[in-house]
Amino acid sequence: MTEVITTGINLTKCGVLNCSASELKIAFKDAGIPTFRADQVLEWVYRFGKTSFYNMTNIGKSLQKQLDEMFYIHRPQIVDVASSSDGTKKFLLKLTDAATVECVYIPDTKRKTICVSSQVGCNVGCKFCNTGYSGLVRNLTAEEIVSQFLIVKDYMDMWNCDDRLSNVVFMGMGEPLLNYQNVLCAIDNMMLDGEAGLSRRKITLSTSGISPVIRKIAKDLPCRLAISLHAPNDEIRSSIMPINDIYNIGSIVAACEEYSAHHKFLKITFEYLLLGDVNDSRECAAELLNLLRPLHAKVNLLRFNEWDGCGFNASPGLKVREFASVLDDGGLEVSIRTRRGADIMAACGQLNANSNSHRVV
């Protein structure tokens, strides 16, 4: 089971949200509790949103008491919620050790998406990203990751109704592939939501390109993969993403080829943030086309969302469209992502739980 980093919780108890289904069954068996009871508890937690064993009506009172003495179900505290004019909501959550983290709810006509965080802060050091500005504090536990999913369902009253979260993207704070085991457990638990359960095709892991772990995903986790590429060559990428000095573009492409060989039905998305006069020229577009055309891939172009002290400018709209045209004319599937939540610092690259961008609603 994953380590719990916490204060204010009885550490002799086992956290239900920190366990996979198989781990919880083992814990129940060790406690002398029939393992089918674990399935009942997980249904109450993930399908109906219960946080107390005493509200699980198909479990007897004596067992409810035993479960309460040996296990716990915990949610982080919602400190505040910021609401955007486009319907996006950003949640600031306080963890049990007083660390804070953000997640974002993004509704539109076709889907309702939650953008979750996997770490408190980030140590990848992308120069255009506000999240990494303060560095890494720690990894999130499986409980703290899956709780973001559950808290949004609580807040938006999405239990027992047709209005459901349809997609999860790991595009919040942190690099999910540097917290792989906890992310893997959280994904498995998100899919325990009974009839409303997510499929892996509705879950997207976004990574800066941790090549060895991409290879693990190819074998362990057939969810959708998004690569934060942001440059067509190593020289430009290293200047804005220092991690490229460890995992360069060649190693990322090789790992993606292995992923595609295992999952031919899943296109890899390459995310490309357009920075004015850095990576937005027609020459960069042509180089990117040549790099990605052999892959089973698509490109998602992102407009830069500024933040105080960032030092970068967004590419003008005309250059964004020209860049997209080069890729499209070359036969590569390309889209320009709609900007969401920028007015509350909830857009791509803006999350930072230490910022002053929140307001209570």
Coordinates of C-alpha atoms in Angstrom, one line a residue:
M1 CA 0.0 0.0 0.0
T2 CA 1.1 3.6 -0.6
E3 CA 2.6 5.6 2.1
V4 CA 0.4 8.1 3.8
I5 CA 1.9 11.5 4.5
T6 CA -0.4 13.1 7.0
T7 CA -1.1 14.6 10.4
G8 CA -4.3 14.6 12.3
I9 CA -5.3 11.1 11.2
N10 CA -4.9 8.0 13.3
L11 CA -2.0 6.3 11.5
T12 CA -2.9 2.9 13.0
K13 CA -5.9 2.9 10.7
C14 CA -5.8 2.0 7.0
G15 CA -7.0 4.6 4.4
V16 CA -9.6 3.2 2.1
L17 CA -8.7 5.7 -0.6
N18 CA -5.0 4.8 -0.4
C19 CA -5.8 1.1 -1.3
S20 CA -6.5 -0.5 -4.6
A21 CA -9.4 -2.9 -4.7
S22 CA -7.0 -5.9 -4.3
E23 CA -5.1 -4.2 -1.5
L24 CA -8.3 -3.4 0.4
K25 CA -9.4 -7.1 0.1
I26 CA -6.0 -8.2 1.5
A27 CA -6.4 -5.7 4.4
F28 CA -9.9 -7.0 5.1
K29 CA -8.8 -10.6 5.0
D30 CA -5.9 -9.8 7.5
A31 CA -8.5 -8.2 9.8
G32 CA -10.7 -11.2 9.6
I33 CA -13.4 -9.5 7.5
P34 CA -14.9 -11.3 4.5
T35 CA -13.3 -9.9 1.4
F36 CA -16.7 -9.4 -0.4
R37 CA -17.2 -6.6 2.2
A38 CA -14.4 -4.7 0.5
D39 CA -16.5 -4.6 -2.7
Q40 CA -19.5 -3.3 -0.8
V41 CA -17.4 -0.6 0.8
L42 CA -15.8 0.5 -2.5
E43 CA -19.2 0.7 -4.1
W44 CA -20.5 3.0 -1.3
V45 CA -17.3 5.2 -1.6
Y46 CA -17.0 5.5 -5.4
R47 CA -20.5 5.1 -6.6
F48 CA -22.5 6.9 -3.9
G49 CA -19.8 9.1 -2.3
K50 CA -20.2 8.0 1.3
T51 CA -17.5 9.0 3.8
S52 CA -18.8 7.2 6.8
F53 CA -19.1 3.4 7.3
Y54 CA -22.2 4.1 9.4
N55 CA -24.0 5.2 6.2
M56 CA -23.4 1.9 4.4
T57 CA -26.8 0.3 4.9
N58 CA -26.0 -3.2 3.8
I59 CA -23.3 -3.6 6.4
G60 CA -24.3 -4.6 10.0
K61 CA -23.8 -2.3 12.9
S62 CA -21.1 -4.4 14.6
L63 CA -19.1 -4.5 11.3
Q64 CA -19.6 -0.8 10.8
K65 CA -18.0 -0.2 14.2
Q66 CA -15.1 -2.6 13.4
L67 CA -14.5 -0.8 10.1
D68 CA -14.6 2.6 11.7
E69 CA -12.0 1.4 14.3
M70 CA -9.6 0.0 11.7
F71 CA -10.1 2.1 8.5
Y72 CA -10.8 5.7 7.5
I73 CA -12.3 7.5 4.5
H74 CA -10.8 11.0 4.3
R75 CA -11.4 14.1 2.0
P76 CA -9.0 17.1 1.9
Q77 CA -10.5 20.4 3.0
I78 CA -11.8 22.8 0.3
V79 CA -10.2 26.1 1.2
D80 CA -11.9 28.0 -1.6
V81 CA -13.2 27.8 -5.1
A82 CA -12.6 30.3 -7.9
S83 CA -15.2 30.6 -10.7
S84 CA -14.4 31.6 -14.2
S85 CA -16.8 33.4 -16.6
D86 CA -16.6 30.4 -18.9
G87 CA -17.9 28.0 -16.2
T88 CA -14.5 26.6 -15.1
K89 CA -14.0 26.2 -11.4
K90 CA -10.6 26.0 -9.6
F91 CA -10.5 24.3 -6.2
L92 CA -7.8 25.0 -3.6
L93 CA -7.5 22.0 -1.3
K94 CA -5.7 21.8 2.0
L95 CA -4.1 18.5 2.8
T96 CA -3.7 17.0 6.3
D97 CA -0.1 18.2 6.6
A98 CA -1.3 21.8 5.7
A99 CA 0.2 21.6 2.1
T100 CA -2.1 22.9 -0.6
V101 CA -2.9 21.8 -4.1
E102 CA -5.2 22.8 -6.9
C103 CA -7.5 20.9 -9.3
V104 CA -9.9 22.3 -12.0
Y105 CA -13.4 21.4 -13.1
I106 CA -13.9 22.2 -16.8
P107 CA -17.5 21.8 -18.2
D108 CA -18.5 22.0 -21.9
T109 CA -21.4 20.8 -24.0
K110 CA -19.9 17.4 -24.8
R111 CA -18.0 16.5 -21.6
K112 CA -17.3 17.4 -18.0
T113 CA -13.6 17.1 -17.3
I114 CA -11.6 17.3 -14.1
C115 CA -7.9 18.3 -14.3
V116 CA -6.1 16.7 -11.3
S117 CA -2.7 17.3 -9.7
S118 CA -0.3 14.5 -8.9
Q119 CA 2.3 16.5 -6.8
V120 CA 2.5 19.5 -4.5
G121 CA 4.5 21.7 -6.8
C122 CA 6.8 20.3 -9.5
N123 CA 10.5 19.8 -10.0
V124 CA 10.6 19.4 -13.8
G125 CA 11.4 23.2 -14.1
C126 CA 9.6 24.1 -17.3
K127 CA 10.4 27.8 -17.6
F128 CA 7.0 28.8 -18.9
C129 CA 5.0 27.0 -16.1
N130 CA 3.9 28.7 -12.9
T131 CA 3.5 25.4 -11.0
G132 CA 7.2 24.7 -11.0
Y133 CA 8.2 28.2 -9.9
S134 CA 8.3 27.1 -6.2
G135 CA 9.8 23.7 -6.8
L136 CA 8.5 20.3 -5.6
V137 CA 7.2 19.9 -2.0
R138 CA 6.2 16.2 -2.2
N139 CA 4.3 13.6 -4.1
L140 CA 0.5 13.2 -3.5
T141 CA -0.7 9.9 -2.1
A142 CA -3.3 7.9 -4.0
E143 CA -5.9 9.1 -1.6
E144 CA -5.0 12.8 -2.2
I145 CA -5.2 12.2 -6.0
V146 CA -8.5 10.3 -6.1
S147 CA -10.0 12.7 -3.5
Q148 CA -9.8 15.5 -6.1
F149 CA -12.2 13.5 -8.3
L150 CA -14.5 12.8 -5.4
I151 CA -14.5 16.4 -4.1
V152 CA -15.6 17.8 -7.4
K153 CA -18.4 15.3 -7.5
D154 CA -19.4 16.3 -4.0
Y155 CA -19.3 20.0 -4.8
M156 CA -21.1 19.7 -8.1
D157 CA -23.7 17.3 -6.7
M158 CA -22.9 14.6 -9.2
W159 CA -23.9 11.5 -7.2
N160 CA -26.8 9.4 -8.4
C161 CA -27.6 11.5 -11.4
D162 CA -27.0 11.6 -15.1
D163 CA -24.7 14.7 -14.8
R164 CA -21.4 12.9 -14.4
L165 CA -17.7 13.6 -14.7
S166 CA -16.8 12.1 -18.1
N167 CA -13.1 12.7 -18.4
V168 CA -10.0 13.0 -16.2
V169 CA -6.8 14.6 -17.3
F170 CA -3.6 14.6 -15.3
M171 CA -2.6 18.0 -16.4
G172 CA -2.6 19.8 -13.0
M173 CA 0.3 20.4 -10.7
G174 CA 3.2 18.0 -10.9
E175 CA 4.7 15.4 -13.2
P176 CA 2.5 12.3 -12.9
L177 CA 5.1 9.9 -14.2
L178 CA 7.4 10.8 -11.3
N179 CA 4.7 9.6 -8.9
Y180 CA 3.7 6.6 -10.9
Q181 CA 2.6 4.1 -8.3
N182 CA 0.2 6.5 -6.6
V183 CA -1.1 7.7 -9.9
L184 CA -1.7 4.1 -11.1
C185 CA -3.6 3.3 -7.9
A186 CA -5.7 6.5 -8.2
I187 CA -6.6 5.7 -11.8
D188 CA -7.7 2.2 -10.9
N189 CA -9.9 3.6 -8.1
M190 CA -11.5 6.3 -10.3
M191 CA -12.7 3.4 -12.4
L192 CA -14.6 1.8 -9.5
D193 CA -17.5 4.2 -9.9
G194 CA -20.0 1.5 -10.7
E195 CA -22.2 2.3 -13.7
A196 CA -20.6 5.7 -13.9
G197 CA -17.1 4.3 -14.0
L198 CA -14.5 5.8 -16.3
S199 CA -12.8 3.8 -19.0
R200 CA -9.1 4.3 -19.5
R201 CA -9.9 5.9 -22.8
K202 CA -11.4 8.8 -20.8
I203 CA -8.3 9.3 -18.7
T204 CA -5.3 11.2 -20.1
L205 CA -1.8 11.3 -18.6
S206 CA 0.2 14.3 -19.6
T207 CA 4.0 14.1 -19.2
S208 CA 7.0 16.1 -19.9
G209 CA 8.5 13.0 -21.4
I210 CA 9.9 10.6 -18.7
S211 CA 10.9 8.0 -21.3
P212 CA 11.4 4.9 -19.1
V213 CA 8.0 5.3 -17.5
I214 CA 6.3 5.9 -20.8
R215 CA 7.6 2.4 -21.6
K216 CA 6.0 1.1 -18.4
I217 CA 2.7 2.7 -19.4
A218 CA 2.8 0.9 -22.7
K219 CA 2.6 -2.4 -20.8
D220 CA 0.8 -1.5 -17.6
L221 CA -1.7 1.3 -18.3
P222 CA -3.5 1.7 -21.6
C223 CA -4.9 5.1 -20.9
R224 CA -4.4 8.1 -23.3
L225 CA -1.0 9.7 -23.4
A226 CA -0.2 13.3 -23.9
I227 CA 3.4 14.5 -24.4
S228 CA 4.3 18.1 -23.4
L229 CA 6.8 18.5 -26.3
H230 CA 6.7 22.3 -26.9
A231 CA 9.7 22.3 -29.3
P232 CA 10.7 20.6 -32.6
N233 CA 14.4 20.1 -31.6
D234 CA 16.6 19.6 -28.6
E235 CA 18.2 23.0 -28.7
I236 CA 14.9 24.9 -28.3
R237 CA 13.4 22.3 -25.9
S238 CA 16.4 22.3 -23.5
S239 CA 16.2 26.1 -23.4
I240 CA 12.7 26.1 -22.1
M241 CA 12.5 22.6 -20.5
P242 CA 15.7 21.6 -18.7
I243 CA 14.4 18.0 -18.3
N244 CA 15.2 17.6 -22.0
D245 CA 18.9 17.3 -21.0
I246 CA 17.9 14.0 -19.3
Y247 CA 15.1 12.7 -21.6
N248 CA 15.7 14.2 -25.0
I249 CA 13.3 14.2 -28.0
G250 CA 14.9 11.1 -29.5
S251 CA 14.3 9.1 -26.3
I252 CA 10.7 10.4 -26.1
V253 CA 9.9 9.5 -29.7
A254 CA 11.4 6.0 -29.2
A255 CA 9.3 5.4 -26.1
C256 CA 6.2 6.7 -27.9
E257 CA 6.8 4.3 -30.8
E258 CA 6.8 1.5 -28.2
Y259 CA 3.6 2.8 -26.7
S260 CA 1.9 2.9 -30.1
A261 CA 3.0 -0.6 -30.9
H262 CA 1.1 -1.8 -27.8
H263 CA -1.9 0.5 -28.3
K264 CA -2.5 1.0 -32.0
F265 CA -6.1 2.3 -31.3
L266 CA -4.9 5.2 -29.1
K267 CA -3.4 8.2 -30.8
I268 CA -0.7 10.0 -28.8
T269 CA -1.3 13.7 -28.3
F270 CA 1.7 16.0 -28.5
E271 CA 1.0 19.3 -26.7
Y272 CA 2.8 22.3 -28.2
L273 CA 2.7 25.6 -26.3
L274 CA 3.3 28.5 -28.7
L275 CA 5.7 31.1 -27.3
G276 CA 6.2 34.3 -29.2
D277 CA 9.5 34.3 -31.1
V278 CA 10.7 31.1 -29.4
N279 CA 9.1 28.1 -31.0
D280 CA 6.3 29.6 -33.3
S281 CA 8.0 30.1 -36.6
R282 CA 7.0 28.3 -39.9
E283 CA 10.4 26.6 -39.8
C284 CA 9.6 25.2 -36.3
A285 CA 6.3 24.0 -37.7
A286 CA 7.9 22.2 -40.6
E287 CA 10.5 20.6 -38.3
L288 CA 7.7 19.4 -36.0
L289 CA 5.8 18.0 -39.0
N290 CA 8.8 15.9 -40.1
L291 CA 9.4 14.7 -36.5
L292 CA 5.8 13.6 -35.8
R293 CA 4.5 12.5 -39.2
P294 CA 5.8 8.9 -38.8
L295 CA 4.0 8.5 -35.5
H296 CA 0.4 7.6 -34.8
A297 CA -0.2 11.1 -33.3
K298 CA -2.0 14.3 -33.2
V299 CA -0.9 17.8 -32.2
N300 CA -2.7 20.1 -29.7
L301 CA -1.6 23.7 -30.1
L302 CA -1.8 25.7 -26.9
R303 CA -1.9 29.5 -26.5
F304 CA 0.4 30.7 -23.8
N305 CA -1.3 31.8 -20.6
E306 CA 0.7 34.5 -19.0
W307 CA 1.5 34.8 -15.2
D308 CA 3.5 37.4 -13.2
G309 CA 7.2 37.1 -13.9
C310 CA 6.9 34.5 -16.6
G311 CA 9.1 36.3 -19.1
F312 CA 7.3 34.9 -22.2
N313 CA 4.7 36.3 -24.5
A314 CA 1.9 34.5 -26.3
S315 CA 2.2 34.0 -30.1
P316 CA -0.2 36.3 -32.1
G317 CA -3.3 34.6 -33.4
L318 CA -2.1 34.9 -37.0
K319 CA 1.1 33.0 -36.2
V320 CA -0.9 30.3 -34.3
R321 CA -3.1 29.8 -37.4
E322 CA -0.1 29.7 -39.7
F323 CA 1.6 27.1 -37.6
A324 CA -1.5 25.0 -37.6
S325 CA -1.8 25.3 -41.3
V326 CA 1.7 23.9 -41.9
L327 CA 0.9 20.8 -39.9
D328 CA -2.5 20.4 -41.4
D329 CA -1.3 20.8 -45.0
G330 CA 1.4 18.2 -44.2
G331 CA -1.2 15.6 -43.2
L332 CA -0.9 15.8 -39.4
E333 CA -4.0 16.0 -37.3
V334 CA -3.9 19.3 -35.4
S335 CA -6.2 21.3 -33.2
I336 CA -6.0 24.6 -31.3
R337 CA -7.0 24.2 -27.7
T338 CA -9.7 26.5 -26.4
R339 CA -8.5 28.6 -23.5
R340 CA -10.4 27.9 -20.3
G341 CA -10.2 29.5 -16.9
A342 CA -7.5 32.0 -17.7
D343 CA -9.3 34.7 -15.7
I344 CA -8.9 32.7 -12.5
M345 CA -5.4 31.5 -13.2
A346 CA -6.8 28.0 -14.0
A347 CA -5.6 27.6 -17.5
C348 CA -2.7 25.5 -18.7
G349 CA 0.6 26.3 -16.9
Q350 CA -1.0 28.7 -14.5
L351 CA -1.7 26.5 -11.4
N352 CA 0.2 27.4 -8.3
A353 CA -1.4 26.7 -4.9
N354 CA 0.7 29.5 -3.3
S355 CA -0.7 32.2 -5.6
N356 CA -3.3 34.8 -4.5
S357 CA -5.7 34.0 -7.4
H358 CA -8.4 32.5 -5.4
R359 CA -11.7 34.0 -4.3
V360 CA -14.4 32.3 -2.3
V361 CA -17.7 31.7 -4.0

